[in-house]
GROMACS .gro file of N, CA and C in nm:
model
  381
    1GLN      N    1   0.087  -0.115   0.002
    1GLN     CA    2  -0.003   0.004   0.004
    1GLN      C    3   0.086   0.126   0.000
    2GLU      N    4   0.057   0.214  -0.097
    2GLU     CA    5   0.141   0.338  -0.101
    2GLU      C    6   0.110   0.426   0.013
    3GLN      N    7   0.210   0.499   0.066
    3GLN     CA    8   0.186   0.582   0.172
    3GLN      C    9   0.284   0.689   0.166
    4LEU      N   10   0.255   0.799   0.238
    4LEU     CA   11   0.348   0.913   0.247
    4LEU      C   12   0.399   0.919   0.382
    5VAL      N   13   0.535   0.942   0.404
    5VAL     CA   14   0.592   0.946   0.531
    5VAL      C   15   0.647   1.068   0.557
    6GLU      N   16   0.594   1.151   0.660
    6GLU     CA   17   0.631   1.280   0.694
    6GLU      C   18   0.726   1.286   0.802
    7SER      N   19   0.801   1.385   0.816
    7SER     CA   20   0.884   1.424   0.928
    7SER      C   21   0.899   1.563   0.944
    8GLY      N   22   0.941   1.609   1.044
    8GLY     CA   23   0.964   1.759   1.072
    8GLY      C   24   0.863   1.816   1.163
    9GLY      N   25   0.847   1.946   1.151
    9GLY     CA   26   0.750   2.011   1.243
    9GLY      C   27   0.805   2.028   1.376
   10GLY      N   28   0.726   2.098   1.461
   10GLY     CA   29   0.769   2.121   1.597
   10GLY      C   30   0.723   2.267   1.639
   11SER      N   31   0.787   2.321   1.741
   11SER     CA   32   0.754   2.448   1.791
   11SER      C   33   0.866   2.551   1.786
   12VAL      N   34   0.839   2.653   1.732
   12VAL     CA   35   0.926   2.766   1.717
   12VAL      C   36   0.873   2.905   1.759
   13GLN      N   37   0.967   3.007   1.780
   13GLN     CA   38   0.915   3.141   1.810
   13GLN      C   39   0.891   3.212   1.663
   14ALA      N   40   0.821   3.311   1.675
   14ALA     CA   41   0.795   3.386   1.548
   14ALA      C   42   0.930   3.432   1.494
   15GLY      N   43   0.939   3.424   1.359
   15GLY     CA   44   1.057   3.445   1.290
   15GLY      C   45   1.157   3.332   1.283
   16GLY      N   46   1.125   3.217   1.345
   16GLY     CA   47   1.206   3.099   1.325
   16GLY      C   48   1.182   3.017   1.194
   17SER      N   49   1.245   2.907   1.197
   17SER     CA   50   1.234   2.816   1.068
   17SER      C   51   1.220   2.679   1.114
   18LEU      N   52   1.145   2.604   1.019
   18LEU     CA   53   1.134   2.463   1.027
   18LEU      C   54   1.135   2.410   0.893
   19ARG      N   55   1.170   2.265   0.884
   19ARG     CA   56   1.161   2.209   0.766
   19ARG      C   57   1.088   2.079   0.773
   20LEU      N   58   0.989   2.063   0.684
   20LEU     CA   59   0.911   1.941   0.663
   20LEU      C   60   0.964   1.862   0.559
   21SER      N   61   0.952   1.724   0.571
   21SER     CA   62   0.987   1.642   0.467
   21SER      C   63   0.875   1.535   0.436
   22CYS      N   64   0.866   1.498   0.316
   22CYS     CA   65   0.767   1.399   0.287
   22CYS      C   66   0.829   1.300   0.189
   23THR      N   67   0.834   1.171   0.209
   23THR     CA   68   0.885   1.056   0.132
   23THR      C   69   0.771   0.979   0.073
   24ALA      N   70   0.776   0.955  -0.051
   24ALA     CA   71   0.680   0.888  -0.126
   24ALA      C   72   0.738   0.761  -0.193
   25SER      N   73   0.642   0.676  -0.246
   25SER     CA   74   0.696   0.564  -0.321
   25SER      C   75   0.741   0.616  -0.452
   26ALA      N   76   0.819   0.538  -0.527
   26ALA     CA   77   0.886   0.585  -0.650
   26ALA      C   78   0.770   0.614  -0.752
   27TYR      N   79   0.661   0.527  -0.745
   27TYR     CA   80   0.548   0.556  -0.843
   27TYR      C   81   0.477   0.689  -0.814
   28THR      N   82   0.450   0.722  -0.688
   28THR     CA   83   0.381   0.836  -0.646
   28THR      C   84   0.480   0.966  -0.682
   29TYR      N   85   0.593   0.938  -0.643
   29TYR     CA   86   0.692   1.053  -0.659
   29TYR      C   87   0.709   1.093  -0.810
   30SER      N   88   0.707   1.003  -0.901
   30SER     CA   89   0.719   1.032  -1.035
   30SER      C   90   0.600   1.069  -1.106
   31ARG      N   91   0.484   1.033  -1.056
   31ARG     CA   92   0.355   1.057  -1.122
   31ARG      C   93   0.277   1.174  -1.065
   32ASP      N   94   0.280   1.198  -0.932
   32ASP     CA   95   0.174   1.285  -0.877
   32ASP      C   96   0.245   1.424  -0.847
   33CYS      N   97   0.149   1.507  -0.815
   33CYS     CA   98   0.176   1.639  -0.770
   33CYS      C   99   0.182   1.625  -0.605
   34MET      N  100   0.282   1.652  -0.555
   34MET     CA  101   0.297   1.648  -0.414
   34MET      C  102   0.308   1.775  -0.342
   35GLY      N  103   0.265   1.784  -0.226
   35GLY     CA  104   0.267   1.913  -0.155
   35GLY      C  105   0.204   1.903  -0.013
   36TRP      N  106   0.182   2.022   0.044
   36TRP     CA  107   0.132   2.028   0.175
   36TRP      C  108   0.001   2.115   0.183
   37PHE      N  109  -0.096   2.070   0.269
   37PHE     CA  110  -0.195   2.163   0.298
   37PHE      C  111  -0.193   2.169   0.455
   38ARG      N  112  -0.256   2.267   0.518
   38ARG     CA  113  -0.261   2.271   0.665
   38ARG      C  114  -0.399   2.294   0.703
   39GLN      N  115  -0.421   2.265   0.818
   39GLN     CA  116  -0.561   2.279   0.893
   39GLN      C  117  -0.551   2.303   1.030
   40VAL      N  118  -0.639   2.407   1.057
   40VAL     CA  119  -0.655   2.434   1.204
   40VAL      C  120  -0.794   2.386   1.238
   41PRO      N  121  -0.810   2.333   1.367
   41PRO     CA  122  -0.935   2.281   1.410
   41PRO      C  123  -1.048   2.374   1.381
   42GLY      N  124  -1.160   2.329   1.326
   42GLY     CA  125  -1.282   2.414   1.304
   42GLY      C  126  -1.258   2.488   1.165
   43LYS      N  127  -1.154   2.477   1.094
   43LYS     CA  128  -1.146   2.548   0.970
   43LYS      C  129  -1.122   2.450   0.855
   44GLU      N  130  -1.128   2.510   0.743
   44GLU     CA  131  -1.121   2.421   0.615
   44GLU      C  132  -0.969   2.402   0.588
   45ARG      N  133  -0.938   2.305   0.507
   45ARG     CA  134  -0.794   2.294   0.465
   45ARG      C  135  -0.743   2.404   0.378
   46GLU      N  136  -0.625   2.439   0.398
   46GLU     CA  137  -0.569   2.547   0.324
   46GLU      C  138  -0.453   2.497   0.242
   47GLY      N  139  -0.448   2.498   0.127
   47GLY     CA  140  -0.336   2.458   0.046
   47GLY      C  141  -0.215   2.564   0.075
   48VAL      N  142  -0.098   2.493   0.094
   48VAL     CA  143   0.026   2.577   0.127
   48VAL      C  144   0.111   2.570  -0.003
   49ALA      N  145   0.157   2.464  -0.043
   49ALA     CA  146   0.253   2.459  -0.163
   49ALA      C  147   0.252   2.334  -0.224
   50ARG      N  148   0.284   2.321  -0.361
   50ARG     CA  149   0.278   2.199  -0.437
   50ARG      C  150   0.387   2.195  -0.523
   51ILE      N  151   0.433   2.074  -0.560
   51ILE     CA  152   0.539   2.061  -0.660
   51ILE      C  153   0.512   1.942  -0.741
   52PHE      N  154   0.537   1.958  -0.872
   52PHE     CA  155   0.537   1.832  -0.954
   52PHE      C  156   0.669   1.809  -0.981
   53THR      N  157   0.726   1.690  -0.926
   53THR     CA  158   0.870   1.664  -0.929
   53THR      C  159   0.913   1.626  -1.070
   54GLY      N  160   0.826   1.593  -1.160
   54GLY     CA  161   0.871   1.561  -1.296
   54GLY      C  162   0.930   1.678  -1.361
   55SER      N  163   0.874   1.802  -1.331
   55SER     CA  164   0.915   1.919  -1.401
   55SER      C  165   0.978   2.023  -1.314
   56GLY      N  166   0.957   2.005  -1.180
   56GLY     CA  167   0.997   2.101  -1.076
   56GLY      C  168   0.906   2.219  -1.060
   57MET      N  169   0.785   2.209  -1.140
   57MET     CA  170   0.696   2.319  -1.124
   57MET      C  171   0.636   2.333  -0.979
   58THR      N  172   0.639   2.461  -0.926
   58THR     CA  173   0.586   2.467  -0.804
   58THR      C  174   0.474   2.579  -0.787
   59ASN      N  175   0.386   2.557  -0.691
   59ASN     CA  176   0.285   2.671  -0.656
   59ASN      C  177   0.280   2.683  -0.507
   60TYR      N  178   0.264   2.801  -0.478
   60TYR     CA  179   0.262   2.857  -0.331
   60TYR      C  180   0.137   2.938  -0.317
   61ALA      N  181   0.081   2.924  -0.190
   61ALA     CA  182  -0.035   3.008  -0.135
   61ALA      C  183   0.030   3.145  -0.130
   62ASP      N  184  -0.050   3.253  -0.150
   62ASP     CA  185   0.001   3.388  -0.137
   62ASP      C  186   0.047   3.414   0.008
   63SER      N  187  -0.021   3.338   0.102
   63SER     CA  188   0.021   3.363   0.231
   63SER      C  189   0.159   3.324   0.282
   64VAL      N  190   0.221   3.238   0.192
   64VAL     CA  191   0.351   3.183   0.218
   64VAL      C  192   0.459   3.211   0.123
   65LYS      N  193   0.423   3.286   0.010
   65LYS     CA  194   0.525   3.317  -0.097
   65LYS      C  195   0.630   3.405  -0.035
   66GLY      N  196   0.756   3.370  -0.059
   66GLY     CA  197   0.865   3.440  -0.023
   66GLY      C  198   0.918   3.389   0.106
   67ARG      N  199   0.839   3.316   0.183
   67ARG     CA  200   0.880   3.264   0.314
   67ARG      C  201   0.901   3.105   0.308
   68PHE      N  202   0.826   3.037   0.233
   68PHE     CA  203   0.838   2.886   0.224
   68PHE      C  204   0.888   2.853   0.093
   69THR      N  205   0.977   2.747   0.094
   69THR     CA  206   1.034   2.703  -0.046
   69THR      C  207   1.025   2.547  -0.048
   70LEU      N  208   0.990   2.492  -0.157
   70LEU     CA  209   0.986   2.353  -0.188
   70LEU      C  210   1.115   2.319  -0.251
   71SER      N  211   1.159   2.192  -0.224
   71SER     CA  212   1.266   2.127  -0.301
   71SER      C  213   1.252   1.984  -0.303
   72GLN      N  214   1.333   1.927  -0.380
   72GLN     CA  215   1.313   1.773  -0.411
   72GLN      C  216   1.449   1.704  -0.408
   73ASP      N  217   1.447   1.583  -0.360
   73ASP     CA  218   1.560   1.494  -0.375
   73ASP      C  219   1.511   1.375  -0.435
   74ASN      N  220   1.546   1.357  -0.569
   74ASN     CA  221   1.495   1.247  -0.643
   74ASN      C  222   1.553   1.112  -0.598
   75SER      N  223   1.677   1.116  -0.550
   75SER     CA  224   1.729   0.980  -0.503
   75SER      C  225   1.661   0.933  -0.383
   76LYS      N  226   1.610   1.020  -0.306
   76LYS     CA  227   1.537   0.973  -0.173
   76LYS      C  228   1.387   0.982  -0.196
   77LYS      N  229   1.336   1.017  -0.317
   77LYS     CA  230   1.191   1.026  -0.339
   77LYS      C  231   1.128   1.114  -0.237
   78THR      N  232   1.193   1.222  -0.201
   78THR     CA  233   1.147   1.306  -0.093
   78THR      C  234   1.130   1.460  -0.142
   79VAL      N  235   1.036   1.525  -0.095
   79VAL     CA  236   1.017   1.669  -0.115
   79VAL      C  237   1.029   1.722   0.022
   80TYR      N  238   1.078   1.844   0.020
   80TYR     CA  239   1.100   1.924   0.144
   80TYR      C  240   1.017   2.057   0.132
   81LEU      N  241   0.977   2.108   0.260
   81LEU     CA  242   0.925   2.229   0.258
   81LEU      C  243   0.999   2.309   0.376
   82GLN      N  244   1.072   2.401   0.314
   82GLN     CA  245   1.152   2.495   0.424
   82GLN      C  246   1.066   2.606   0.448
   83MET      N  247   1.048   2.618   0.574
   83MET     CA  248   0.959   2.739   0.611
   83MET      C  249   1.040   2.826   0.701
   84ASN      N  250   1.053   2.948   0.650
   84ASN     CA  251   1.119   3.050   0.720
   84ASN      C  252   1.030   3.169   0.756
   85SER      N  253   1.082   3.260   0.842
   85SER     CA  254   1.003   3.376   0.890
   85SER      C  255   0.868   3.329   0.934
   86LEU      N  256   0.857   3.228   1.016
   86LEU     CA  257   0.727   3.163   1.068
   86LEU      C  258   0.660   3.279   1.155
   87GLN      N  259   0.535   3.271   1.135
   87GLN     CA  260   0.446   3.357   1.221
   87GLN      C  261   0.333   3.275   1.296
   88PRO      N  262   0.288   3.331   1.397
   88PRO     CA  263   0.182   3.266   1.473
   88PRO      C  264   0.070   3.211   1.384
   89GLU      N  265   0.036   3.276   1.281
   89GLU     CA  266  -0.074   3.242   1.196
   89GLU      C  267  -0.034   3.117   1.111
   90ASP      N  268   0.082   3.079   1.106
   90ASP     CA  269   0.126   2.953   1.037
   90ASP      C  270   0.098   2.836   1.118
   91THR      N  271   0.054   2.855   1.250
   91THR     CA  272   0.036   2.745   1.345
   91THR      C  273  -0.086   2.664   1.286
   92ALA      N  274  -0.052   2.531   1.269
   92ALA     CA  275  -0.156   2.449   1.208
   92ALA      C  276  -0.100   2.301   1.219
   93MET      N  277  -0.178   2.209   1.179
   93MET     CA  278  -0.138   2.074   1.141
   93MET      C  279  -0.105   2.075   0.996
   94TYR      N  280   0.013   2.025   0.964
   94TYR     CA  281   0.045   2.024   0.821
   94TYR      C  282   0.049   1.875   0.778
   95TYR      N  283  -0.012   1.865   0.665
   95TYR     CA  284  -0.027   1.735   0.594
   95TYR      C  285   0.038   1.735   0.459
   96CYS      N  286   0.118   1.636   0.447
   96CYS     CA  287   0.175   1.607   0.315
   96CYS      C  288   0.069   1.533   0.227
   97ALA      N  289   0.054   1.562   0.107
   97ALA     CA  290  -0.051   1.498   0.023
   97ALA      C  291   0.000   1.484  -0.116
   98ALA      N  292  -0.066   1.389  -0.186
   98ALA     CA  293  -0.032   1.365  -0.335
   98ALA      C  294  -0.154   1.363  -0.409
   99GLY      N  295  -0.166   1.430  -0.526
   99GLY     CA  296  -0.282   1.436  -0.606
   99GLY      C  297  -0.239   1.420  -0.754
  100PRO      N  298  -0.331   1.415  -0.840
  100PRO     CA  299  -0.291   1.398  -0.979
  100PRO      C  300  -0.228   1.516  -1.036
  101ARG      N  301  -0.147   1.495  -1.133
  101ARG     CA  302  -0.065   1.596  -1.199
  101ARG      C  303  -0.151   1.708  -1.255
  102TRP      N  304  -0.263   1.682  -1.312
  102TRP     CA  305  -0.338   1.770  -1.383
  102TRP      C  306  -0.397   1.880  -1.292
  103ALA      N  307  -0.411   1.843  -1.167
  103ALA     CA  308  -0.466   1.936  -1.061
  103ALA      C  309  -0.360   2.015  -0.999
  104CYS      N  310  -0.238   2.014  -1.037
  104CYS     CA  311  -0.132   2.071  -0.957
  104CYS      C  312  -0.131   2.228  -0.974
  105ALA      N  313  -0.184   2.285  -1.071
  105ALA     CA  314  -0.185   2.431  -1.091
  105ALA      C  315  -0.297   2.499  -1.015
  106ASP      N  316  -0.393   2.422  -0.979
  106ASP     CA  317  -0.509   2.473  -0.919
  106ASP      C  318  -0.529   2.422  -0.772
  107ASP      N  319  -0.516   2.516  -0.673
  107ASP     CA  320  -0.515   2.477  -0.540
  107ASP      C  321  -0.646   2.412  -0.503
  108SER      N  322  -0.760   2.466  -0.525
  108SER     CA  323  -0.888   2.408  -0.485
  108SER      C  324  -0.906   2.271  -0.540
  109ARG      N  325  -0.881   2.273  -0.668
  109ARG     CA  326  -0.896   2.138  -0.732
  109ARG      C  327  -0.810   2.041  -0.681
  110TRP      N  328  -0.685   2.062  -0.660
  110TRP     CA  329  -0.587   1.973  -0.592
  110TRP      C  330  -0.648   1.919  -0.466
  111LEU      N  331  -0.700   2.008  -0.378
  111LEU     CA  332  -0.740   1.961  -0.251
  111LEU      C  333  -0.855   1.870  -0.260
  112LEU      N  334  -0.937   1.880  -0.372
  112LEU     CA  335  -1.047   1.801  -0.388
  112LEU      C  336  -1.021   1.669  -0.437
  113VAL      N  337  -0.912   1.641  -0.505
  113VAL     CA  338  -0.884   1.517  -0.580
  113VAL      C  339  -0.759   1.450  -0.518
  114LEU      N  340  -0.725   1.479  -0.397
  114LEU     CA  341  -0.613   1.432  -0.326
  114LEU      C  342  -0.625   1.271  -0.323
  115GLN      N  343  -0.514   1.200  -0.352
  115GLN     CA  344  -0.524   1.047  -0.355
  115GLN      C  345  -0.445   0.989  -0.231
  116GLN      N  346  -0.361   1.054  -0.178
  116GLN     CA  347  -0.295   1.008  -0.065
  116GLN      C  348  -0.266   1.131   0.035
  117VAL      N  349  -0.275   1.106   0.161
  117VAL     CA  350  -0.256   1.217   0.272
  117VAL      C  351  -0.176   1.139   0.378
  118GLY      N  352  -0.059   1.207   0.419
  118GLY     CA  353   0.019   1.167   0.534
  118GLY      C  354  -0.042   1.175   0.659
  119GLN      N  355   0.029   1.144   0.758
  119GLN     CA  356  -0.031   1.138   0.897
  119GLN      C  357  -0.035   1.272   0.964
  120GLY      N  358   0.033   1.367   0.904
  120GLY     CA  359   0.027   1.512   0.963
  120GLY      C  360   0.130   1.533   1.059
  121THR      N  361   0.178   1.656   1.077
  121THR     CA  362   0.274   1.702   1.172
  121THR      C  363   0.236   1.833   1.216
  122GLN      N  364   0.245   1.855   1.340
  122GLN     CA  365   0.203   1.982   1.408
  122GLN      C  366   0.317   2.088   1.395
  123VAL      N  367   0.277   2.213   1.359
  123VAL     CA  368   0.366   2.325   1.345
  123VAL      C  369   0.310   2.434   1.437
  124THR      N  370   0.385   2.465   1.553
  124THR     CA  371   0.333   2.565   1.639
  124THR      C  372   0.425   2.683   1.643
  125VAL      N  373   0.381   2.808   1.625
  125VAL     CA  374   0.458   2.932   1.621
  125VAL      C  375   0.416   3.021   1.728
  126SER      N  376   0.507   3.046   1.825
  126SER     CA  377   0.453   3.129   1.934
  126SER      C  378   0.509   3.273   1.911
  127SER      N  379   0.436   3.367   1.970
  127SER     CA  380   0.477   3.506   1.943
  127SER      C  381   0.565   3.557   2.059
   0.00000   0.00000   0.00000
């Protein structure tokens, strides 16, 4: 059974940095659009960033542009989300997810057609 394995997260003060990682199967890594969404209890999922590893194409939510950066390691079938200049409003559970390539450019569509979701990791930013 294919699955996404996440690591990273934790607690930092405002202005700090964290890095999330997400490892996929070879099939998922080569085929799908991988990324993260975040969720706060009582609120809807919010797409954060996505990457299609086949081309390196990335998409970022406006709220994280310039602060968060995606990267990939093809040998490890892993994508990374480097989060800098974290703010309290970034506090949420972050989930790695994979969806079809054709949805990669559209945040709302990608969230609707996700095929795999990781176990989630908590990110807490204190002021």
